[in-house]
Amino acid sequence: MAERAIPGRIHVSSQSTRSGLRGGQSSGAGSTGDRRPIHRSPSTSPRKFNMAQTCLSCLKYLMFSFNLIFWLGGCGVLGVGIWLAVTQGDFATISPSYPFLSVANVLIAAGTIIMVVGFLGCLGAIKENRCLLLSFFIILLIIFTLELTGIFIFISGRDLIDKYAHRDLTKGMRLYSTEGNAGLTKAWDIVQTDFRCCGVENYTDWFTAFGEDKVPDSCCLEYGKGCGATLSKTNFQEGCYMKVMDVLEQYLLVVGIFGLCIASIQVLGMAFAMVMYCQLRKESSKYY
């Protein structure tokens, strides 16, 4: 009876020993370092991480392509502006208060701005640089705000703008054919010839400008040297201001559609930049 009890004790003690050994191994493992399995959160799982990287790559190349087209458009606008500046020589605006606002200068300035903004967007996208993307967003937002402000001022103060334009154009007529104003003279000749008009309101505006009853030769239906002094009844008699405004109103729908396209491109650019900026910020926050 006693001899049979001993193996039982040994068996029990061996189980305890094995349990103790296992416990010792566990405690030993614990003492050498925490080897418990790491439970990943759903946000850091490999599958979702790869999906986020794929979305970021798609967004990066989409924004790069968008800004590349934007940059190429700026190159085209700049090229047209340079071509006008070279071919038209001293052609200037007919406004004496703002002689630098010629078509060529406006296109050159606009093309340069578009190229710089487009390059900034391309570089920020391909380099995945948050600073460049944020700068791109802020510049586009400023340009968009200025455009909206200009449209609001034009719509709300159109009567005041018309009054100022009349006064400024009439002032410019007095500088016609004077020394140092070859560009303004050429501009008036082109407008009067192309629109078949004379003066601001009508041909008599030139009487006040010249101080005598004559008009520029560009007011003549049949051009000839000194034909403006004859005051032929076949000369252009309608004013240029309303002629130009009538033509602009005919293309108002086209101008509106073009403006909406430009605004849409700017909004898309800002959206792409901000989404990519937030995504990059989210990705970088996982490592800190």
PDB file of C-alpha atoms in Angstrom:
ATOM      1  CA  MET A   1       0.000   0.000   0.000  1.00  0.00           C
ATOM      2  CA  ALA A   2       2.773   2.382   0.920  1.00  0.00           C
ATOM      3  CA  GLU A   3       4.862   1.280  -2.048  1.00  0.00           C
ATOM      4  CA  ARG A   4       1.970   2.042  -4.418  1.00  0.00           C
ATOM      5  CA  ALA A   5       1.472   5.445  -2.931  1.00  0.00           C
ATOM      6  CA  ILE A   6       5.036   6.479  -3.661  1.00  0.00           C
ATOM      7  CA  PRO A   7       4.770   6.310  -7.451  1.00  0.00           C
ATOM      8  CA  GLY A   8       1.616   8.314  -7.260  1.00  0.00           C
ATOM      9  CA  ARG A   9       3.431  10.977  -5.361  1.00  0.00           C
ATOM     10  CA  ILE A  10       6.290  10.804  -7.833  1.00  0.00           C
ATOM     11  CA  HIS A  11       3.843  11.077 -10.742  1.00  0.00           C
ATOM     12  CA  VAL A  12       2.153  14.047  -9.179  1.00  0.00           C
ATOM     13  CA  SER A  13       5.426  15.670  -8.345  1.00  0.00           C
ATOM     14  CA  SER A  14       6.668  15.041 -11.889  1.00  0.00           C
ATOM     15  CA  GLN A  15       3.613  16.777 -13.252  1.00  0.00           C
ATOM     16  CA  SER A  16       4.234  19.598 -10.861  1.00  0.00           C
ATOM     17  CA  THR A  17       7.850  19.592 -11.925  1.00  0.00           C
ATOM     18  CA  ARG A  18       6.890  19.810 -15.577  1.00  0.00           C
ATOM     19  CA  SER A  19       4.417  22.535 -14.759  1.00  0.00           C
ATOM     20  CA  GLY A  20       7.080  24.272 -12.762  1.00  0.00           C
ATOM     21  CA  LEU A  21       9.524  23.935 -15.593  1.00  0.00           C
ATOM     22  CA  ARG A  22       7.014  25.372 -17.971  1.00  0.00           C
ATOM     23  CA  GLY A  23       6.307  28.149 -15.507  1.00  0.00           C
ATOM     24  CA  GLY A  24      10.024  28.686 -15.089  1.00  0.00           C
ATOM     25  CA  GLN A  25      10.492  28.857 -18.820  1.00  0.00           C
ATOM     26  CA  SER A  26       7.644  31.300 -19.068  1.00  0.00           C
ATOM     27  CA  SER A  27       9.001  33.408 -16.247  1.00  0.00           C
ATOM     28  CA  GLY A  28      12.452  33.143 -17.749  1.00  0.00           C
ATOM     29  CA  ALA A  29      11.135  34.283 -21.088  1.00  0.00           C
ATOM     30  CA  GLY A  30       9.413  37.098 -19.349  1.00  0.00           C
ATOM     31  CA  SER A  31      12.592  38.082 -17.616  1.00  0.00           C
ATOM     32  CA  THR A  32      14.557  38.205 -20.861  1.00  0.00           C
ATOM     33  CA  GLY A  33      11.987  40.306 -22.636  1.00  0.00           C
ATOM     34  CA  ASP A  34       8.334  40.605 -23.555  1.00  0.00           C
ATOM     35  CA  ARG A  35       7.665  38.042 -26.264  1.00  0.00           C
ATOM     36  CA  ARG A  36       3.918  38.375 -26.318  1.00  0.00           C
ATOM     37  CA  PRO A  37       2.447  38.691 -29.817  1.00  0.00           C
ATOM     38  CA  ILE A  38       1.902  42.281 -30.985  1.00  0.00           C
ATOM     39  CA  HIS A  39      -1.732  42.995 -31.791  1.00  0.00           C
ATOM     40  CA  ARG A  40      -1.915  45.433 -34.734  1.00  0.00           C
ATOM     41  CA  SER A  41      -4.674  47.955 -34.818  1.00  0.00           C
ATOM     42  CA  PRO A  42      -6.891  47.893 -37.911  1.00  0.00           C
ATOM     43  CA  SER A  43      -5.342  51.161 -39.098  1.00  0.00           C
ATOM     44  CA  THR A  44      -1.862  49.633 -39.221  1.00  0.00           C
ATOM     45  CA  SER A  45      -2.790  46.299 -40.787  1.00  0.00           C
ATOM     46  CA  PRO A  46      -0.718  45.464 -43.899  1.00  0.00           C
ATOM     47  CA  ARG A  47      -3.756  45.289 -46.138  1.00  0.00           C
ATOM     48  CA  LYS A  48      -5.062  48.703 -45.198  1.00  0.00           C
ATOM     49  CA  PHE A  49      -1.563  50.166 -45.229  1.00  0.00           C
ATOM     50  CA  ASN A  50      -1.033  48.957 -48.804  1.00  0.00           C
ATOM     51  CA  MET A  51      -4.424  50.339 -49.791  1.00  0.00           C
ATOM     52  CA  ALA A  52      -3.526  53.742 -48.347  1.00  0.00           C
ATOM     53  CA  GLN A  53      -0.204  53.707 -50.196  1.00  0.00           C
ATOM     54  CA  THR A  54      -1.962  52.821 -53.453  1.00  0.00           C
ATOM     55  CA  CYS A  55      -4.475  55.655 -53.025  1.00  0.00           C
ATOM     56  CA  LEU A  56      -1.659  58.080 -52.246  1.00  0.00           C
ATOM     57  CA  SER A  57       0.269  57.005 -55.353  1.00  0.00           C
ATOM     58  CA  CYS A  58      -2.817  57.395 -57.560  1.00  0.00           C
ATOM     59  CA  LEU A  59      -3.510  60.826 -56.095  1.00  0.00           C
ATOM     60  CA  LYS A  60       0.132  61.833 -56.566  1.00  0.00           C
ATOM     61  CA  TYR A  61       0.247  60.992 -60.261  1.00  0.00           C
ATOM     62  CA  LEU A  62      -3.225  62.410 -60.852  1.00  0.00           C
ATOM     63  CA  MET A  63      -2.201  65.732 -59.347  1.00  0.00           C
ATOM     64  CA  PHE A  64       1.101  65.659 -61.238  1.00  0.00           C
ATOM     65  CA  SER A  65      -0.734  65.133 -64.558  1.00  0.00           C
ATOM     66  CA  PHE A  66      -3.228  67.870 -63.710  1.00  0.00           C
ATOM     67  CA  ASN A  67      -0.495  70.390 -62.907  1.00  0.00           C
ATOM     68  CA  LEU A  68       1.545  69.361 -65.940  1.00  0.00           C
ATOM     69  CA  ILE A  69      -1.407  70.319 -68.161  1.00  0.00           C
ATOM     70  CA  PHE A  70      -1.771  73.506 -66.105  1.00  0.00           C
ATOM     71  CA  TRP A  71       1.932  74.294 -66.646  1.00  0.00           C
ATOM     72  CA  LEU A  72       1.748  73.597 -70.397  1.00  0.00           C
ATOM     73  CA  GLY A  73      -1.243  75.948 -70.619  1.00  0.00           C
ATOM     74  CA  GLY A  74       0.829  78.636 -68.925  1.00  0.00           C
ATOM     75  CA  CYS A  75       3.604  78.061 -71.471  1.00  0.00           C
ATOM     76  CA  GLY A  76       1.075  78.583 -74.271  1.00  0.00           C
ATOM     77  CA  VAL A  77      -0.276  81.816 -72.769  1.00  0.00           C
ATOM     78  CA  LEU A  78       3.265  83.113 -72.193  1.00  0.00           C
ATOM     79  CA  GLY A  79       4.230  82.225 -75.771  1.00  0.00           C
ATOM     80  CA  VAL A  80       1.253  84.116 -77.214  1.00  0.00           C
ATOM     81  CA  GLY A  81       2.109  87.133 -75.048  1.00  0.00           C
ATOM     82  CA  ILE A  82       5.732  87.154 -76.204  1.00  0.00           C
ATOM     83  CA  TRP A  83       4.639  86.734 -79.823  1.00  0.00           C
ATOM     84  CA  LEU A  84       2.280  89.727 -79.534  1.00  0.00           C
ATOM     85  CA  ALA A  85       5.001  91.806 -77.873  1.00  0.00           C
ATOM     86  CA  VAL A  86       7.456  91.019 -80.686  1.00  0.00           C
ATOM     87  CA  THR A  87       5.081  91.341 -83.656  1.00  0.00           C
ATOM     88  CA  GLN A  88       3.151  94.400 -82.449  1.00  0.00           C
ATOM     89  CA  GLY A  89       6.227  96.332 -81.433  1.00  0.00           C
ATOM     90  CA  ASP A  90       5.169  99.497 -79.623  1.00  0.00           C
ATOM     91  CA  PHE A  91       1.471  98.611 -79.556  1.00  0.00           C
ATOM     92  CA  ALA A  92       0.001  99.703 -76.225  1.00  0.00           C
ATOM     93  CA  THR A  93      -3.315 100.102 -74.518  1.00  0.00           C
ATOM     94  CA  ILE A  94      -5.555 103.016 -75.434  1.00  0.00           C
ATOM     95  CA  SER A  95      -5.807 103.927 -71.751  1.00  0.00           C
ATOM     96  CA  PRO A  96      -3.268 106.652 -70.830  1.00  0.00           C
ATOM     97  CA  SER A  97      -3.599 105.959 -67.107  1.00  0.00           C
ATOM     98  CA  TYR A  98      -2.484 102.330 -67.439  1.00  0.00           C
ATOM     99  CA  PRO A  99      -0.193 102.120 -70.484  1.00  0.00           C
ATOM    100  CA  PHE A 100       1.393  98.908 -69.190  1.00  0.00           C
ATOM    101  CA  LEU A 101      -1.932  97.044 -69.434  1.00  0.00           C
ATOM    102  CA  SER A 102      -1.449  96.012 -73.036  1.00  0.00           C
ATOM    103  CA  VAL A 103      -2.733  92.641 -74.202  1.00  0.00           C
ATOM    104  CA  ALA A 104       0.825  91.346 -74.570  1.00  0.00           C
ATOM    105  CA  ASN A 105       1.855  92.388 -71.051  1.00  0.00           C
ATOM    106  CA  VAL A 106      -1.277  90.909 -69.482  1.00  0.00           C
ATOM    107  CA  LEU A 107      -0.733  87.579 -71.266  1.00  0.00           C
ATOM    108  CA  ILE A 108       2.945  87.477 -70.309  1.00  0.00           C
ATOM    109  CA  ALA A 109       2.123  88.138 -66.644  1.00  0.00           C
ATOM    110  CA  ALA A 110      -0.725  85.593 -66.607  1.00  0.00           C
ATOM    111  CA  GLY A 111       1.373  82.943 -68.367  1.00  0.00           C
ATOM    112  CA  THR A 112       4.261  83.415 -65.947  1.00  0.00           C
ATOM    113  CA  ILE A 113       1.992  83.077 -62.901  1.00  0.00           C
ATOM    114  CA  ILE A 114       0.320  79.946 -64.320  1.00  0.00           C
ATOM    115  CA  MET A 115       3.706  78.363 -65.072  1.00  0.00           C
ATOM    116  CA  VAL A 116       5.055  79.061 -61.579  1.00  0.00           C
ATOM    117  CA  VAL A 117       1.921  77.728 -59.874  1.00  0.00           C
ATOM    118  CA  GLY A 118       1.834  74.648 -62.113  1.00  0.00           C
ATOM    119  CA  PHE A 119       5.515  73.896 -61.487  1.00  0.00           C
ATOM    120  CA  LEU A 120       4.973  74.274 -57.745  1.00  0.00           C
ATOM    121  CA  GLY A 121       2.085  71.791 -57.882  1.00  0.00           C
ATOM    122  CA  CYS A 122       4.064  69.278 -59.981  1.00  0.00           C
ATOM    123  CA  LEU A 123       7.074  69.444 -57.672  1.00  0.00           C
ATOM    124  CA  GLY A 124       4.968  69.170 -54.527  1.00  0.00           C
ATOM    125  CA  ALA A 125       3.111  66.137 -55.901  1.00  0.00           C
ATOM    126  CA  ILE A 126       6.094  64.165 -57.202  1.00  0.00           C
ATOM    127  CA  LYS A 127       8.235  64.924 -54.123  1.00  0.00           C
ATOM    128  CA  GLU A 128       5.299  64.410 -51.728  1.00  0.00           C
ATOM    129  CA  ASN A 129       6.325  67.623 -49.980  1.00  0.00           C
ATOM    130  CA  ARG A 130       3.675  69.002 -47.644  1.00  0.00           C
ATOM    131  CA  CYS A 131       5.212  72.497 -47.578  1.00  0.00           C
ATOM    132  CA  LEU A 132       5.064  72.816 -51.378  1.00  0.00           C
ATOM    133  CA  LEU A 133       1.522  71.431 -51.504  1.00  0.00           C
ATOM    134  CA  LEU A 134       0.354  73.887 -48.859  1.00  0.00           C
ATOM    135  CA  SER A 135       2.041  76.772 -50.705  1.00  0.00           C
ATOM    136  CA  PHE A 136       0.356  75.666 -53.934  1.00  0.00           C
ATOM    137  CA  PHE A 137      -3.029  75.598 -52.179  1.00  0.00           C
ATOM    138  CA  ILE A 138      -2.570  79.052 -50.614  1.00  0.00           C
ATOM    139  CA  ILE A 139      -1.468  80.670 -53.902  1.00  0.00           C
ATOM    140  CA  LEU A 140      -4.429  79.191 -55.787  1.00  0.00           C
ATOM    141  CA  LEU A 141      -6.775  80.318 -53.009  1.00  0.00           C
ATOM    142  CA  ILE A 142      -5.423  83.889 -53.183  1.00  0.00           C
ATOM    143  CA  ILE A 143      -5.793  83.987 -56.988  1.00  0.00           C
ATOM    144  CA  PHE A 144      -9.313  82.558 -56.777  1.00  0.00           C
ATOM    145  CA  THR A 145     -10.295  85.121 -54.116  1.00  0.00           C
ATOM    146  CA  LEU A 146      -8.921  88.001 -56.212  1.00  0.00           C
ATOM    147  CA  GLU A 147     -10.886  86.781 -59.234  1.00  0.00           C
ATOM    148  CA  LEU A 148     -14.124  86.631 -57.241  1.00  0.00           C
ATOM    149  CA  THR A 149     -13.433  90.104 -55.836  1.00  0.00           C
ATOM    150  CA  GLY A 150     -12.825  91.485 -59.334  1.00  0.00           C
ATOM    151  CA  ILE A 151     -16.058  89.960 -60.651  1.00  0.00           C
ATOM    152  CA  PHE A 152     -18.018  91.378 -57.703  1.00  0.00           C
ATOM    153  CA  ILE A 153     -16.544  94.862 -58.201  1.00  0.00           C
ATOM    154  CA  PHE A 154     -17.256  94.739 -61.936  1.00  0.00           C
ATOM    155  CA  ILE A 155     -20.893  93.685 -61.456  1.00  0.00           C
ATOM    156  CA  SER A 156     -21.692  96.012 -58.548  1.00  0.00           C
ATOM    157  CA  GLY A 157     -19.842  99.067 -59.880  1.00  0.00           C
ATOM    158  CA  ARG A 158     -20.380  98.754 -63.619  1.00  0.00           C
ATOM    159  CA  ASP A 159     -21.839 102.261 -63.975  1.00  0.00           C
ATOM    160  CA  LEU A 160     -18.870 103.765 -62.152  1.00  0.00           C
ATOM    161  CA  ILE A 161     -16.453 101.749 -64.302  1.00  0.00           C
ATOM    162  CA  ASP A 162     -18.201 102.944 -67.485  1.00  0.00           C
ATOM    163  CA  LYS A 163     -17.949 106.553 -66.363  1.00  0.00           C
ATOM    164  CA  TYR A 164     -14.256 106.205 -65.527  1.00  0.00           C
ATOM    165  CA  ALA A 165     -13.523 104.405 -68.818  1.00  0.00           C
ATOM    166  CA  HIS A 166     -15.198 107.192 -70.827  1.00  0.00           C
ATOM    167  CA  ARG A 167     -13.191 109.867 -69.047  1.00  0.00           C
ATOM    168  CA  ASP A 168      -9.909 107.961 -69.367  1.00  0.00           C
ATOM    169  CA  LEU A 169     -10.374 107.191 -73.070  1.00  0.00           C
ATOM    170  CA  THR A 170     -11.301 110.804 -73.803  1.00  0.00           C
ATOM    171  CA  LYS A 171      -8.149 111.905 -71.997  1.00  0.00           C
ATOM    172  CA  GLY A 172      -6.129 109.480 -74.111  1.00  0.00           C
ATOM    173  CA  MET A 173      -7.474 110.985 -77.339  1.00  0.00           C
ATOM    174  CA  ARG A 174      -5.615 114.218 -76.552  1.00  0.00           C
ATOM    175  CA  LEU A 175      -2.332 112.279 -76.652  1.00  0.00           C
ATOM    176  CA  TYR A 176      -2.997 110.934 -80.139  1.00  0.00           C
ATOM    177  CA  SER A 177      -0.071 111.526 -82.539  1.00  0.00           C
ATOM    178  CA  THR A 178       1.963 113.279 -79.841  1.00  0.00           C
ATOM    179  CA  GLU A 179       5.614 112.535 -79.162  1.00  0.00           C
ATOM    180  CA  GLY A 180       6.245 109.428 -77.060  1.00  0.00           C
ATOM    181  CA  ASN A 181       2.757 107.995 -77.620  1.00  0.00           C
ATOM    182  CA  ALA A 182       3.244 105.947 -80.768  1.00  0.00           C
ATOM    183  CA  GLY A 183       1.791 102.870 -79.078  1.00  0.00           C
ATOM    184  CA  LEU A 184      -1.388 104.659 -78.028  1.00  0.00           C
ATOM    185  CA  THR A 185      -1.763 106.144 -81.524  1.00  0.00           C
ATOM    186  CA  LYS A 186      -1.391 102.732 -83.131  1.00  0.00           C
ATOM    187  CA  ALA A 187      -3.897 101.233 -80.699  1.00  0.00           C
ATOM    188  CA  TRP A 188      -6.531 103.842 -81.588  1.00  0.00           C
ATOM    189  CA  ASP A 189      -5.948 103.292 -85.308  1.00  0.00           C
ATOM    190  CA  ILE A 190      -6.363  99.519 -84.969  1.00  0.00           C
ATOM    191  CA  VAL A 191      -9.553  99.829 -82.891  1.00  0.00           C
ATOM    192  CA  GLN A 192     -11.160 102.372 -85.228  1.00  0.00           C
ATOM    193  CA  THR A 193     -10.237 100.400 -88.355  1.00  0.00           C
ATOM    194  CA  ASP A 194     -11.290  96.983 -87.037  1.00  0.00           C
ATOM    195  CA  PHE A 195     -14.533  98.125 -85.405  1.00  0.00           C
ATOM    196  CA  ARG A 196     -15.347 100.717 -88.086  1.00  0.00           C
ATOM    197  CA  CYS A 197     -15.875 103.450 -85.510  1.00  0.00           C
ATOM    198  CA  CYS A 198     -14.531 106.900 -84.632  1.00  0.00           C
ATOM    199  CA  GLY A 199     -13.956 108.471 -81.213  1.00  0.00           C
ATOM    200  CA  VAL A 200     -15.397 107.371 -77.882  1.00  0.00           C
ATOM    201  CA  GLU A 201     -19.046 108.447 -78.205  1.00  0.00           C
ATOM    202  CA  ASN A 202     -18.892 109.635 -81.825  1.00  0.00           C
ATOM    203  CA  TYR A 203     -16.531 111.264 -84.330  1.00  0.00           C
ATOM    204  CA  THR A 204     -16.991 114.762 -82.835  1.00  0.00           C
ATOM    205  CA  ASP A 205     -14.903 113.698 -79.818  1.00  0.00           C
ATOM    206  CA  TRP A 206     -11.849 114.228 -82.006  1.00  0.00           C
ATOM    207  CA  PHE A 207     -12.798 117.872 -82.592  1.00  0.00           C
ATOM    208  CA  THR A 208     -12.219 118.551 -78.890  1.00  0.00           C
ATOM    209  CA  ALA A 209      -9.060 116.444 -78.802  1.00  0.00           C
ATOM    210  CA  PHE A 210      -7.458 118.134 -81.835  1.00  0.00           C
ATOM    211  CA  GLY A 211      -8.884 121.595 -81.215  1.00  0.00           C
ATOM    212  CA  GLU A 212     -10.138 121.695 -84.811  1.00  0.00           C
ATOM    213  CA  ASP A 213     -12.705 119.957 -86.979  1.00  0.00           C
ATOM    214  CA  LYS A 214     -10.840 116.885 -88.174  1.00  0.00           C
ATOM    215  CA  VAL A 215     -10.534 113.197 -87.357  1.00  0.00           C
ATOM    216  CA  PRO A 216      -7.687 110.648 -87.654  1.00  0.00           C
ATOM    217  CA  ASP A 217      -7.196 109.027 -91.041  1.00  0.00           C
ATOM    218  CA  SER A 218      -8.200 105.691 -89.461  1.00  0.00           C
ATOM    219  CA  CYS A 219     -11.778 107.031 -89.299  1.00  0.00           C
ATOM    220  CA  CYS A 220     -11.990 107.133 -93.098  1.00  0.00           C
ATOM    221  CA  LEU A 221     -13.965 104.463 -94.928  1.00  0.00           C
ATOM    222  CA  GLU A 222     -11.476 104.718 -97.795  1.00  0.00           C
ATOM    223  CA  TYR A 223      -8.086 105.276 -96.212  1.00  0.00           C
ATOM    224  CA  GLY A 224      -5.820 107.942 -97.648  1.00  0.00           C
ATOM    225  CA  LYS A 225      -3.175 110.284 -96.326  1.00  0.00           C
ATOM    226  CA  GLY A 226      -4.908 113.331 -94.827  1.00  0.00           C
ATOM    227  CA  CYS A 227      -8.413 111.973 -95.532  1.00  0.00           C
ATOM    228  CA  GLY A 228      -9.484 112.752 -91.952  1.00  0.00           C
ATOM    229  CA  ALA A 229      -9.313 116.488 -92.599  1.00  0.00           C
ATOM    230  CA  THR A 230     -12.003 116.352 -95.302  1.00  0.00           C
ATOM    231  CA  LEU A 231     -14.780 115.145 -92.968  1.00  0.00           C
ATOM    232  CA  SER A 232     -16.446 113.046 -95.636  1.00  0.00           C
ATOM    233  CA  LYS A 233     -19.936 111.762 -94.889  1.00  0.00           C
ATOM    234  CA  THR A 234     -18.670 108.267 -95.657  1.00  0.00           C
ATOM    235  CA  ASN A 235     -16.314 108.386 -92.668  1.00  0.00           C
ATOM    236  CA  PHE A 236     -17.082 106.277 -89.590  1.00  0.00           C
ATOM    237  CA  GLN A 237     -19.319 108.278 -87.276  1.00  0.00           C
ATOM    238  CA  GLU A 238     -20.356 105.897 -84.503  1.00  0.00           C
ATOM    239  CA  GLY A 239     -18.347 105.848 -81.291  1.00  0.00           C
ATOM    240  CA  CYS A 240     -15.995 102.968 -80.504  1.00  0.00           C
ATOM    241  CA  TYR A 241     -17.014 102.465 -76.880  1.00  0.00           C
ATOM    242  CA  MET A 242     -20.483 101.077 -77.578  1.00  0.00           C
ATOM    243  CA  LYS A 243     -19.177  99.120 -80.572  1.00  0.00           C
ATOM    244  CA  VAL A 244     -16.625  97.332 -78.421  1.00  0.00           C
ATOM    245  CA  MET A 245     -19.157  96.760 -75.632  1.00  0.00           C
ATOM    246  CA  ASP A 246     -21.662  95.280 -78.087  1.00  0.00           C
ATOM    247  CA  VAL A 247     -19.061  92.822 -79.356  1.00  0.00           C
ATOM    248  CA  LEU A 248     -18.086  91.879 -75.799  1.00  0.00           C
ATOM    249  CA  GLU A 249     -21.724  91.258 -74.865  1.00  0.00           C
ATOM    250  CA  GLN A 250     -22.091  88.960 -77.875  1.00  0.00           C
ATOM    251  CA  TYR A 251     -19.265  86.835 -76.505  1.00  0.00           C
ATOM    252  CA  LEU A 252     -20.404  87.153 -72.893  1.00  0.00           C
ATOM    253  CA  LEU A 253     -21.616  83.539 -72.811  1.00  0.00           C
ATOM    254  CA  VAL A 254     -18.288  82.282 -74.166  1.00  0.00           C
ATOM    255  CA  VAL A 255     -16.398  84.412 -71.645  1.00  0.00           C
ATOM    256  CA  GLY A 256     -18.632  83.089 -68.844  1.00  0.00           C
ATOM    257  CA  ILE A 257     -18.056  79.453 -69.841  1.00  0.00           C
ATOM    258  CA  PHE A 258     -14.316  80.070 -70.082  1.00  0.00           C
ATOM    259  CA  GLY A 259     -14.346  81.688 -66.642  1.00  0.00           C
ATOM    260  CA  LEU A 260     -16.239  78.731 -65.153  1.00  0.00           C
ATOM    261  CA  CYS A 261     -13.696  76.328 -66.662  1.00  0.00           C
ATOM    262  CA  ILE A 262     -10.827  78.303 -65.145  1.00  0.00           C
ATOM    263  CA  ALA A 263     -12.601  78.400 -61.766  1.00  0.00           C
ATOM    264  CA  SER A 264     -13.264  74.638 -61.918  1.00  0.00           C
ATOM    265  CA  ILE A 265      -9.606  73.936 -62.661  1.00  0.00           C
ATOM    266  CA  GLN A 266      -8.552  76.073 -59.713  1.00  0.00           C
ATOM    267  CA  VAL A 267     -11.032  74.400 -57.343  1.00  0.00           C
ATOM    268  CA  LEU A 268      -9.888  70.935 -58.481  1.00  0.00           C
ATOM    269  CA  GLY A 269      -6.273  71.947 -57.986  1.00  0.00           C
ATOM    270  CA  MET A 270      -6.981  73.150 -54.453  1.00  0.00           C
ATOM    271  CA  ALA A 271      -8.947  69.964 -53.678  1.00  0.00           C
ATOM    272  CA  PHE A 272      -6.179  67.673 -54.952  1.00  0.00           C
ATOM    273  CA  ALA A 273      -3.535  69.607 -53.032  1.00  0.00           C
ATOM    274  CA  MET A 274      -5.452  69.578 -49.746  1.00  0.00           C
ATOM    275  CA  VAL A 275      -6.422  65.880 -49.967  1.00  0.00           C
ATOM    276  CA  MET A 276      -2.843  64.889 -50.713  1.00  0.00           C
ATOM    277  CA  TYR A 277      -1.537  67.170 -47.957  1.00  0.00           C
ATOM    278  CA  CYS A 278      -3.896  65.590 -45.395  1.00  0.00           C
ATOM    279  CA  GLN A 279      -3.008  62.080 -46.566  1.00  0.00           C
ATOM    280  CA  LEU A 280       0.724  62.762 -46.253  1.00  0.00           C
ATOM    281  CA  ARG A 281       0.194  64.266 -42.823  1.00  0.00           C
ATOM    282  CA  LYS A 282      -1.787  61.204 -41.762  1.00  0.00           C
ATOM    283  CA  GLU A 283       0.923  58.859 -43.048  1.00  0.00           C
ATOM    284  CA  SER A 284       3.721  60.764 -41.308  1.00  0.00           C
ATOM    285  CA  SER A 285       1.826  60.803 -37.979  1.00  0.00           C
ATOM    286  CA  LYS A 286       2.004  56.982 -37.822  1.00  0.00           C
ATOM    287  CA  TYR A 287       5.752  57.116 -37.313  1.00  0.00           C
ATOM    288  CA  TYR A 288       5.768  59.626 -34.471  1.00  0.00           C
TER     289      TYR A 288
END
